[in-house]
Tab-separated table of C-alpha atoms in Angstrom:
chain	number	residue	atom	x	y	z
A	368	MET	CA	131.007	43.203	15.643
A	369	ASN	CA	128.844	44.729	18.379
A	370	LEU	CA	126.007	42.433	19.459
A	371	ARG	CA	124.448	45.199	21.529
A	372	SER	CA	123.754	47.512	18.593
A	373	GLY	CA	120.510	45.785	17.618
A	374	ARG	CA	118.561	45.508	20.862
A	375	LEU	CA	120.486	47.592	23.377
A	376	LYS	CA	121.342	51.274	23.461
A	377	GLY	CA	124.757	52.464	24.492
A	378	LYS	CA	127.688	50.379	25.633
A	379	MET	CA	128.151	48.276	28.719
A	380	SER	CA	130.327	49.892	31.357
A	381	ASP	CA	133.949	48.791	31.390
A	382	GLU	CA	133.493	47.345	34.881
A	383	ALA	CA	130.433	45.339	33.843
A	384	ALA	CA	132.157	44.152	30.678
A	385	SER	CA	135.132	42.923	32.681
A	386	PHE	CA	132.845	41.371	35.320
A	387	THR	CA	130.861	39.331	32.785
A	388	SER	CA	133.664	38.451	30.375
A	389	SER	CA	134.752	34.825	30.133
A	390	LEU	CA	137.726	35.490	27.873
A	391	GLU	CA	140.382	34.677	30.459
A	392	PHE	CA	139.317	31.057	30.872
A	393	ASP	CA	137.869	30.792	27.349
A	394	LYS	CA	141.435	30.612	26.068
A	395	ARG	CA	141.295	26.935	26.944
A	396	ILE	CA	138.591	26.280	24.346
A	397	PHE	CA	140.135	28.350	21.526
A	398	GLU	CA	141.119	25.419	19.307
A	399	ALA	CA	137.876	23.587	20.077
A	400	ASP	CA	135.919	26.637	18.949
A	401	ILE	CA	137.735	26.670	15.621
A	402	LYS	CA	137.066	22.947	15.218
A	403	LEU	CA	133.389	23.463	16.017
A	404	ASN	CA	132.977	26.380	13.606
A	405	THR	CA	134.739	24.391	10.905
A	406	ALA	CA	132.442	21.403	11.355
A	407	HIS	CA	129.318	23.545	11.591
A	408	THR	CA	130.182	25.619	8.509
A	409	THR	CA	131.018	22.459	6.546
A	410	MET	CA	127.635	21.016	7.452
A	411	LEU	CA	125.781	24.237	6.548
A	412	ALA	CA	127.382	24.249	3.091
A	413	LYS	CA	126.740	20.569	2.418
A	414	LYS	CA	123.096	20.978	3.385
A	415	GLY	CA	122.796	24.010	1.115
A	416	ILE	CA	121.914	26.281	4.033
A	417	ILE	CA	124.685	28.762	3.183
A	418	PRO	CA	126.410	29.309	-0.172
A	419	SER	CA	129.438	27.071	-0.696
A	420	GLU	CA	131.619	29.965	-1.870
A	421	ILE	CA	130.955	31.826	1.399
A	422	ALA	CA	131.587	28.650	3.384
A	423	ASP	CA	134.947	28.265	1.627
A	424	LYS	CA	135.942	31.801	2.654
A	425	ILE	CA	134.908	31.126	6.257
A	426	LEU	CA	136.802	27.831	6.373
A	427	LYS	CA	139.912	29.458	4.890
A	428	ALA	CA	139.835	32.216	7.504
A	429	LEU	CA	139.327	29.679	10.304
A	430	ASN	CA	142.301	27.672	9.082
A	431	GLU	CA	144.436	30.826	9.027
A	432	LEU	CA	143.400	31.575	12.609
A	433	LYS	CA	144.279	28.050	13.664
A	434	ASN	CA	147.767	28.489	12.197
A	435	GLU	CA	148.255	31.982	13.678
A	436	GLY	CA	147.089	30.977	17.141
A	437	ILE	CA	145.153	32.762	19.822
A	438	GLY	CA	147.500	35.740	19.699
A	439	ALA	CA	145.769	36.839	16.487
A	440	LEU	CA	142.528	37.544	18.353
A	441	ASP	CA	141.296	40.777	19.897
A	442	LEU	CA	140.745	39.721	23.502
A	443	ASP	CA	139.400	43.002	24.839
A	444	PRO	CA	136.797	42.284	27.586
A	445	SER	CA	134.168	44.144	25.585
A	446	VAL	CA	134.225	41.229	23.132
A	447	GLU	CA	132.613	39.114	25.904
A	448	ASP	CA	133.850	35.638	24.956
A	449	ILE	CA	136.042	33.547	22.681
A	450	HIS	CA	133.162	32.815	20.310
A	451	MET	CA	132.714	36.484	19.408
A	452	ALA	CA	136.489	36.957	19.236
A	453	VAL	CA	136.727	34.164	16.655
A	454	GLU	CA	133.786	35.517	14.682
A	455	ASN	CA	135.287	39.013	14.748
A	456	TYR	CA	138.564	37.633	13.388
A	457	VAL	CA	136.783	35.921	10.497
A	458	THR	CA	134.798	39.120	9.839
A	459	SER	CA	138.030	41.117	9.677
A	460	LYS	CA	139.276	38.717	6.991
A	461	ILE	CA	136.188	38.265	4.763
A	462	GLY	CA	133.711	40.944	5.805
A	463	GLU	CA	130.124	40.710	7.041
A	464	VAL	CA	129.501	37.407	5.248
A	465	ALA	CA	131.385	35.852	8.188
A	466	GLY	CA	128.073	36.106	10.030
A	467	PHE	CA	126.804	33.160	7.992
A	468	MET	CA	128.853	30.804	10.149
A	469	HIS	CA	126.611	31.597	13.093
A	470	THR	CA	123.536	30.385	11.204
A	471	ALA	CA	121.524	27.807	13.181
A	472	LYS	CA	123.702	27.906	16.278
A	473	SER	CA	123.893	29.892	19.485
A	474	ARG	CA	126.682	30.653	21.893
A	475	ASN	CA	124.646	28.465	24.259
A	476	ASP	CA	125.179	25.228	22.347
A	477	GLN	CA	128.573	26.419	21.131
A	478	VAL	CA	130.146	26.770	24.583
A	479	ALA	CA	128.598	23.502	25.772
A	480	THR	CA	130.135	21.721	22.783
A	481	ASP	CA	133.537	23.384	23.151
A	482	LEU	CA	133.748	22.399	26.812
A	483	ARG	CA	132.972	18.787	25.992
A	484	LEU	CA	135.543	18.673	23.182
A	485	VAL	CA	138.346	19.940	25.418
A	486	LEU	CA	137.324	17.914	28.453
A	487	LYS	CA	137.298	14.699	26.434
A	488	GLU	CA	140.967	15.179	25.622
A	489	GLU	CA	141.834	16.107	29.188
A	490	ILE	CA	140.135	12.968	30.514
A	491	LYS	CA	141.925	10.749	28.024
A	492	GLY	CA	145.268	12.270	29.010
A	493	ILE	CA	144.643	11.863	32.741
A	494	GLY	CA	143.353	8.333	32.190
A	495	PHE	CA	146.504	7.359	30.303
A	496	ASN	CA	148.682	8.722	33.109
A	497	ILE	CA	146.708	6.747	35.698
A	498	LEU	CA	147.354	3.575	33.701
A	499	LYS	CA	151.080	4.331	33.514
A	500	PHE	CA	151.115	4.974	37.268
A	501	ILE	CA	149.483	1.588	37.883
A	502	GLU	CA	152.034	-0.036	35.599
A	503	GLU	CA	154.898	1.453	37.579
A	504	ILE	CA	153.329	0.326	40.861
A	505	LEU	CA	153.082	-3.218	39.475
A	506	ASP	CA	156.778	-3.112	38.615
A	507	MET	CA	157.504	-2.101	42.217
A	508	ALA	CA	155.214	-4.825	43.563
A	509	SER	CA	156.995	-7.484	41.501
A	510	GLU	CA	160.228	-6.599	43.332
A	511	HIS	CA	158.679	-6.723	46.806
A	512	LYS	CA	156.542	-9.870	46.880
A	513	GLU	CA	158.623	-11.182	49.797
A	514	THR	CA	159.401	-7.883	51.516
A	515	ILE	CA	157.689	-8.327	54.889
A	516	PHE	CA	155.648	-5.319	55.960
A	517	VAL	CA	153.210	-4.698	58.776
A	518	GLY	CA	149.615	-3.760	58.006
A	519	TYR	CA	147.657	-1.376	60.192
A	520	THR	CA	144.105	-0.874	61.350
A	521	HIS	CA	143.338	2.187	63.474
A	522	LEU	CA	147.004	3.018	62.760
A	523	GLN	CA	147.951	0.191	65.151
A	524	HIS	CA	149.889	-2.931	64.195
A	525	ALA	CA	147.378	-5.392	62.799
A	526	GLN	CA	148.806	-8.256	60.722
A	527	PRO	CA	151.959	-8.913	58.735
A	528	THR	CA	151.775	-8.557	54.971
A	529	THR	CA	154.211	-7.728	52.190
A	530	PHE	CA	155.044	-4.399	50.654
A	531	ALA	CA	153.857	-5.784	47.316
A	532	HIS	CA	150.465	-6.570	48.821
A	533	TYR	CA	150.294	-3.047	50.205
A	534	LEU	CA	151.237	-1.497	46.861
A	535	LEU	CA	148.484	-3.468	45.140
A	536	ALA	CA	145.962	-1.686	47.362
A	537	TYR	CA	147.110	1.527	45.673
A	538	ALA	CA	146.999	-0.072	42.237
A	539	ASN	CA	143.447	-1.343	42.674
A	540	ALA	CA	142.240	1.996	44.043
A	541	LEU	CA	143.784	3.739	41.035
A	542	ARG	CA	142.115	1.246	38.726
A	543	ARG	CA	138.733	2.212	40.160
A	544	ASP	CA	139.669	5.888	39.808
A	545	TYR	CA	140.458	5.235	36.151
A	546	GLU	CA	137.259	3.297	35.545
A	547	ARG	CA	135.201	5.967	37.303
A	548	LEU	CA	136.771	8.679	35.141
A	549	MET	CA	136.261	6.669	31.946
A	550	ASP	CA	132.640	6.126	32.896
A	551	ALA	CA	132.225	9.880	33.322
A	552	TYR	CA	133.780	10.248	29.859
A	553	LYS	CA	130.672	8.587	28.390
A	554	ARG	CA	128.524	11.493	29.617
A	555	VAL	CA	131.054	14.014	28.299
A	556	ASP	CA	131.144	12.355	24.880
A	557	MET	CA	127.725	13.671	23.788
A	558	ASN	CA	127.068	16.356	21.178
A	559	PRO	CA	124.835	19.324	22.113
A	560	LEU	CA	125.622	21.271	18.903
A	561	GLY	CA	122.401	21.969	17.040
A	562	SER	CA	120.475	22.701	20.210
A	563	ALA	CA	120.957	26.391	19.331
A	564	ALA	CA	119.610	28.682	22.074
A	565	LEU	CA	117.260	26.055	23.519
A	566	THR	CA	114.749	24.792	20.867
A	567	THR	CA	117.066	23.870	17.956
A	568	THR	CA	116.365	25.672	14.675
A	569	SER	CA	114.055	25.735	11.675
A	570	PHE	CA	117.028	25.273	9.337
A	571	PRO	CA	117.384	21.675	8.095
A	572	ILE	CA	120.722	21.046	9.818
A	573	ASP	CA	122.355	17.623	9.985
A	574	ARG	CA	123.317	16.904	13.582
A	575	GLU	CA	124.551	13.429	12.696
A	576	MET	CA	127.110	15.005	10.376
A	577	THR	CA	128.497	17.422	12.965
A	578	THR	CA	128.540	14.644	15.539
A	579	GLU	CA	130.734	12.583	13.240
A	580	LEU	CA	132.939	15.513	12.232
A	581	LEU	CA	133.547	16.457	15.861
A	582	GLY	CA	134.157	12.871	16.995
A	583	PHE	CA	131.282	12.525	19.450
A	584	SER	CA	129.731	9.115	20.051
A	585	ARG	CA	126.131	10.298	20.260
A	586	ILE	CA	123.766	13.260	20.013
A	587	MET	CA	122.064	14.911	22.954
A	588	GLU	CA	118.415	14.294	22.181
A	589	ASN	CA	116.847	17.206	24.018
A	590	SER	CA	117.908	20.724	23.121
A	591	ILE	CA	116.975	22.258	26.480
A	592	ASP	CA	119.132	19.658	28.193
A	593	GLY	CA	121.805	20.203	25.567
A	594	VAL	CA	122.456	23.851	26.431
A	595	SER	CA	121.885	23.718	30.180
A	596	SER	CA	123.396	20.443	31.372
A	597	ARG	CA	126.679	20.645	33.220
A	598	ASP	CA	126.315	17.420	35.166
A	599	PHE	CA	129.119	16.022	32.997
A	600	ILE	CA	131.409	18.596	34.611
A	601	ALA	CA	130.253	17.788	38.140
A	602	GLU	CA	130.696	14.073	37.489
A	603	THR	CA	134.169	14.562	36.052
A	604	VAL	CA	135.270	16.742	38.962
A	605	PHE	CA	133.852	14.188	41.411
A	606	SER	CA	135.920	11.495	39.682
A	607	LEU	CA	138.998	13.717	39.888
A	608	SER	CA	138.347	14.474	43.558
A	609	MET	CA	138.233	10.722	44.277
A	610	LEU	CA	141.514	10.328	42.388
A	611	ALA	CA	142.958	13.137	44.504
A	612	SER	CA	141.707	11.389	47.635
A	613	THR	CA	143.561	8.214	46.636
A	614	MET	CA	146.755	10.184	46.067
A	615	SER	CA	146.320	12.075	49.330
A	616	LYS	CA	146.179	8.766	51.211
A	617	ILE	CA	149.393	7.669	49.541
A	618	CYS	CA	151.005	10.958	50.559
A	619	GLU	CA	149.811	10.597	54.133
A	620	GLU	CA	151.382	7.161	54.434
A	621	LEU	CA	154.658	8.253	52.861
A	622	ILE	CA	154.807	11.124	55.347
A	623	LEU	CA	154.236	8.746	58.268
A	624	TRP	CA	156.517	5.997	56.988
A	625	SER	CA	159.392	8.410	56.400
A	626	THR	CA	159.422	9.618	60.019
A	627	PHE	CA	162.157	8.428	62.364
A	628	GLU	CA	159.522	6.617	64.435
A	629	PHE	CA	158.405	4.481	61.495
A	630	GLY	CA	161.611	4.568	59.459
A	631	VAL	CA	160.405	2.192	56.750
A	632	VAL	CA	160.805	4.389	53.666
A	633	GLU	CA	163.175	7.049	52.441
A	634	ILE	CA	161.677	9.698	50.173
A	635	SER	CA	163.970	10.835	47.363
A	636	TYR	CA	165.856	14.109	47.791
A	637	ALA	CA	164.107	15.236	44.595
A	638	TYR	CA	160.823	15.376	46.526
A	639	SER	CA	162.140	16.704	49.842
A	640	SER	CA	163.239	20.012	51.337
A	641	THR	CA	164.981	21.178	54.486
A	642	SER	CA	164.299	23.624	57.287
A	643	SER	CA	165.286	27.280	57.182
A	644	ILE	CA	166.652	26.992	60.731
A	645	MET	CA	167.134	23.276	61.536
A	646	PRO	CA	169.946	21.949	59.315
A	647	GLN	CA	169.273	18.285	60.065
A	648	LYS	CA	165.763	18.299	58.598
A	649	LYS	CA	164.612	16.387	55.532
A	650	ASN	CA	160.976	17.364	55.139
A	651	PRO	CA	158.390	15.599	52.918
A	652	ASP	CA	157.139	18.931	51.549
A	653	VAL	CA	155.955	17.596	48.184
A	654	ALA	CA	153.811	14.957	49.876
A	655	GLU	CA	152.366	17.563	52.239
A	656	ILE	CA	151.551	20.023	49.450
A	657	ALA	CA	149.968	17.256	47.377
A	658	ARG	CA	147.938	16.136	50.392
A	659	GLY	CA	146.749	19.715	50.847
A	660	LYS	CA	145.854	20.143	47.174
A	661	SER	CA	143.333	17.305	47.393
A	662	ALA	CA	141.135	19.761	49.296
A	663	ILE	CA	141.085	22.047	46.265
A	664	LEU	CA	139.273	19.440	44.192
A	665	THR	CA	136.775	18.760	46.962
A	666	GLY	CA	136.126	22.485	47.237
A	667	GLU	CA	135.733	22.919	43.474
A	668	LEU	CA	133.228	20.072	43.397
A	669	MET	CA	131.165	21.676	46.144
A	670	THR	CA	131.270	25.023	44.312
A	671	ILE	CA	130.076	23.455	41.065
A	672	LEU	CA	127.252	21.557	42.765
A	673	THR	CA	126.187	24.694	44.612
A	674	ILE	CA	125.984	26.692	41.376
A	675	LEU	CA	123.985	23.946	39.675
A	676	LYS	CA	121.572	23.001	42.411
A	677	ALA	CA	118.927	25.738	41.951
A	678	LEU	CA	119.247	26.818	38.328
A	679	PRO	CA	116.098	26.677	36.218
A	680	TYR	CA	116.228	25.189	32.731
A	681	SER	CA	117.595	26.102	30.284
A	682	TYR	CA	120.660	28.346	29.836
A	683	ASN	CA	121.659	30.755	32.604
A	684	ARG	CA	124.811	32.857	32.662
A	685	ASP	CA	125.649	31.348	36.059
A	686	LEU	CA	126.879	28.321	34.119
A	687	GLN	CA	129.819	30.395	32.909
A	688	GLU	CA	131.141	30.482	36.471
A	689	ILE	CA	131.487	26.693	36.551
A	690	THR	CA	134.147	26.615	33.851
A	691	PRO	CA	137.143	28.012	35.792
A	692	HIS	CA	136.431	25.543	38.610
A	693	LEU	CA	136.507	22.701	36.102
A	694	TRP	CA	139.869	23.686	34.644
A	695	ASN	CA	141.350	24.338	38.089
A	696	SER	CA	140.310	20.831	39.105
A	697	VAL	CA	141.791	19.307	35.961
A	698	ASP	CA	145.088	21.165	36.335
A	699	ASN	CA	145.477	20.380	40.030
A	700	ALA	CA	144.657	16.703	39.505
A	701	LYS	CA	147.249	16.406	36.738
A	702	GLU	CA	149.939	18.207	38.694
A	703	MET	CA	149.200	16.289	41.873
A	704	MET	CA	149.347	12.910	40.128
A	705	ASN	CA	152.651	13.713	38.443
A	706	MET	CA	154.180	14.582	41.814
A	707	VAL	CA	152.796	11.587	43.703
A	708	ARG	CA	153.695	9.221	40.893
A	709	GLY	CA	157.302	10.419	40.816
A	710	MET	CA	157.591	10.423	44.589
A	711	LEU	CA	156.162	6.930	45.208
A	712	THR	CA	158.131	5.233	42.450
A	713	THR	CA	161.469	6.584	43.720
A	714	ILE	CA	161.206	5.717	47.421
A	715	GLU	CA	163.690	3.352	49.082
A	716	ILE	CA	162.390	0.606	51.386
A	717	ASN	CA	164.202	-0.215	54.650
A	718	LYS	CA	163.620	-3.981	54.581
A	719	GLU	CA	165.300	-4.576	57.932
A	720	ARG	CA	162.999	-2.074	59.600
A	721	THR	CA	159.857	-3.434	57.922
A	722	ALA	CA	160.744	-6.959	59.068
A	723	GLU	CA	161.450	-5.708	62.594
A	724	LEU	CA	158.056	-3.986	62.821
A	725	ALA	CA	156.217	-6.984	61.406
A	726	LYS	CA	157.724	-9.165	64.124
A	727	SER	CA	157.074	-6.777	66.983
A	728	ASN	CA	153.879	-6.116	68.903
A	729	PHE	CA	152.358	-9.558	68.173
A	730	ALA	CA	151.015	-8.733	64.711
A	731	THR	CA	150.910	-12.486	64.003
A	732	ALA	CA	148.481	-13.266	66.826
A	733	THR	CA	145.481	-13.807	64.534
A	734	GLU	CA	147.114	-16.799	62.864
A	735	LEU	CA	147.720	-18.416	66.271
A	736	ALA	CA	144.024	-18.012	67.081
A	737	ASP	CA	143.139	-19.561	63.714
A	738	ILE	CA	145.393	-22.537	64.488
A	739	LEU	CA	143.587	-23.108	67.795
A	740	VAL	CA	140.319	-23.239	65.864
A	741	ARG	CA	141.702	-25.686	63.301
A	742	GLU	CA	143.757	-27.886	65.595
A	743	LYS	CA	141.590	-27.891	68.708
A	744	ASN	CA	138.161	-27.468	67.115
A	745	MET	CA	137.261	-24.614	69.434
A	746	PRO	CA	135.041	-21.587	68.722
A	747	PHE	CA	136.990	-18.632	67.362
A	748	ARG	CA	135.812	-16.406	70.210
A	749	THR	CA	137.407	-18.775	72.740
A	750	ALA	CA	140.623	-18.852	70.725
A	751	HIS	CA	140.487	-15.057	70.458
A	752	LYS	CA	140.239	-14.783	74.255
A	753	ILE	CA	143.146	-17.151	74.882
A	754	VAL	CA	145.504	-15.461	72.439
A	755	GLY	CA	144.451	-11.998	73.592
A	756	ARG	CA	145.232	-12.956	77.199
A	757	MET	CA	148.550	-14.471	76.046
A	758	VAL	CA	149.558	-11.168	74.402
A	759	THR	CA	148.642	-9.171	77.505
A	760	GLU	CA	150.703	-11.407	79.791
A	761	ALA	CA	153.637	-11.441	77.368
A	762	LEU	CA	153.695	-7.653	77.230
A	763	GLU	CA	153.328	-7.287	80.992
A	764	ASN	CA	156.132	-9.779	81.638
A	765	LYS	CA	158.330	-8.554	78.784
A	766	VAL	CA	158.219	-11.904	77.010
A	767	SER	CA	159.249	-11.617	73.361
A	768	LEU	CA	157.536	-13.254	70.418
A	769	ASP	CA	160.397	-15.728	70.053
A	770	ASP	CA	159.946	-16.890	73.659
A	771	ILE	CA	156.311	-17.912	73.293
A	772	ASP	CA	156.088	-21.713	73.499
A	773	SER	CA	153.567	-24.398	74.382
A	774	ASN	CA	154.204	-24.020	78.109
A	775	PHE	CA	153.506	-20.296	78.075
A	776	LEU	CA	150.357	-20.829	75.992
A	777	ASP	CA	149.153	-23.679	78.234
A	778	ASN	CA	149.473	-21.526	81.345
A	779	VAL	CA	147.215	-18.943	79.725
A	780	ALA	CA	144.779	-21.613	78.486
A	781	HIS	CA	144.458	-22.944	82.059
A	782	GLU	CA	143.446	-19.478	83.239
A	783	VAL	CA	140.850	-19.110	80.499
A	784	MET	CA	139.399	-22.601	80.064
A	785	GLY	CA	140.915	-24.716	82.860
A	786	LYS	CA	142.938	-27.073	80.668
A	787	SER	CA	146.035	-27.276	78.500
A	788	LEU	CA	146.142	-27.056	74.715
A	789	ASP	CA	149.194	-29.260	74.134
A	790	LEU	CA	150.112	-27.542	70.867
A	791	ASN	CA	153.352	-28.457	69.137
A	792	ASP	CA	156.097	-25.822	69.630
A	793	GLU	CA	156.902	-25.868	65.928
A	794	LEU	CA	153.267	-25.154	65.077
A	795	ILE	CA	153.306	-22.164	67.446
A	796	ARG	CA	156.588	-20.929	66.026
A	797	LYS	CA	155.298	-21.030	62.454
A	798	ALA	CA	152.055	-19.322	63.424
A	799	LEU	CA	153.964	-16.447	65.033
A	800	ASP	CA	156.559	-16.107	62.278
A	801	PRO	CA	155.644	-13.153	60.001
A	802	TYR	CA	156.815	-14.735	56.749
A	803	GLU	CA	155.183	-18.091	57.487
A	804	ASN	CA	152.086	-16.134	58.428
A	805	VAL	CA	152.051	-14.303	55.099
A	806	LYS	CA	152.550	-17.499	53.102
A	807	THR	CA	149.279	-18.934	54.416
A	808	ARG	CA	147.202	-16.064	52.915
A	809	THR	CA	146.701	-17.740	49.544
A	810	VAL	CA	143.055	-16.835	48.935
A	811	ILE	CA	142.188	-14.304	46.228
A	812	GLY	CA	143.370	-10.879	47.345
A	813	GLY	CA	145.698	-12.362	49.946
A	814	SER	CA	149.271	-11.406	50.846
A	815	SER	CA	151.149	-14.563	49.908
A	816	PRO	CA	153.614	-14.180	47.031
A	817	GLU	CA	151.472	-16.518	44.914
A	818	ALA	CA	148.267	-14.571	45.561
A	819	VAL	CA	150.028	-11.283	44.915
A	820	GLU	CA	151.450	-12.546	41.620
A	821	LYS	CA	147.956	-13.504	40.422
A	822	VAL	CA	146.741	-9.975	41.064
A	823	ILE	CA	149.762	-8.495	39.291
A	824	VAL	CA	149.011	-10.664	36.252
A	825	SER	CA	145.338	-9.692	36.379
A	826	LEU	CA	146.147	-5.985	36.529
A	827	ARG	CA	148.682	-6.259	33.719
A	828	THR	CA	145.986	-7.893	31.580
A	829	PHE	CA	143.708	-4.976	32.388
A	830	LEU	CA	146.419	-2.488	31.425
A	831	ASN	CA	147.101	-4.262	28.123
A	832	GLU	CA	143.408	-4.014	27.262
A	833	GLU	CA	143.231	-0.300	28.102
A	834	ILE	CA	146.515	1.139	26.848
């Protein structure tokens, strides 16, 4: 079928046909287009808009195409898009009466509906994989509730924690990524079919019926908005770019932690490579590539927003150019998550090294300041000054954490406030001990094994409700 034969004279140049064709990325919506045409034709017949015997022929041909697959279509660029390719197939099977299936719809509402149908399934698949990733992180966390680890701020030793507590930061970030994506799903799950070109149609179509047949939760209530809105794509890609950002952070930390200088994790050989010249190397290539791929999603989001920002209502062909950026984002997000998920869940933790780091560089100093506040009823800023001065003098005089006692602390206190503190040595020892330090963090969100277990239980409840 040649759409140009009515209004236009001559054929489009081969270069122009190739330039404007969407067939290459339309392959993704092939099955959705069959589903849409099936639902639409069924509705037309039930409403008496087209003869039932013609509808039966159309539906039979569509079912044959579904079974034969996309290879049965003529995908020459001159066909323009998948919608015309499908219609041409049906025409080749039943003749010109195939044109009845295009009654009361346009390629404008057709492509918008197809995109939503496919994207819904993609989001559900990605969402399920996020939940499984969280589940695996919780399993890891359950094994490391007492594995001492040092936390960082400004990439400097900050306070001791546990590896389980650290892993739960990932789990909670992924939960928000999941919830953000599922919230975007609500805007995807809307039916534009029936909007036609932009003002609906004079045929008495039943949009509620096609909404039900296609599995949408609600109808788009403005036809201009129905054919021109692509905010659901921008929102989905934003959600995916945030997910990629979370995974990129995980990759960054695995890269750092696996260095000789940190030495706290060992990345599996399955996610490592070596150097072409340096035989001793074990490089975290998968983590680096995944970290780099996060930029792809950010770039695709910016491209989509740039295309959308100045388009007038309603349909413009520019919208076609958004689609490949959507699918590239989806594919990269899925691939990236599979890699990061496999890599994180197979690492080995060097518990001796994590304990050594947690005990070095006075990461427990905050708890000692807190004890001064509690035991000596002094303002925190005064306690902060005393302990800060104590750390400086210990480092300058090469005094280790284990050698800090009441005498050392009193000498510092005399310099700062002119009097001794007379703290019990055992109290100081417990304050500066990483594990004892961790055990005191029992508030919600804290690092103690008990607090961590509560969060694990809470997240498992969430997973059970979602999976």
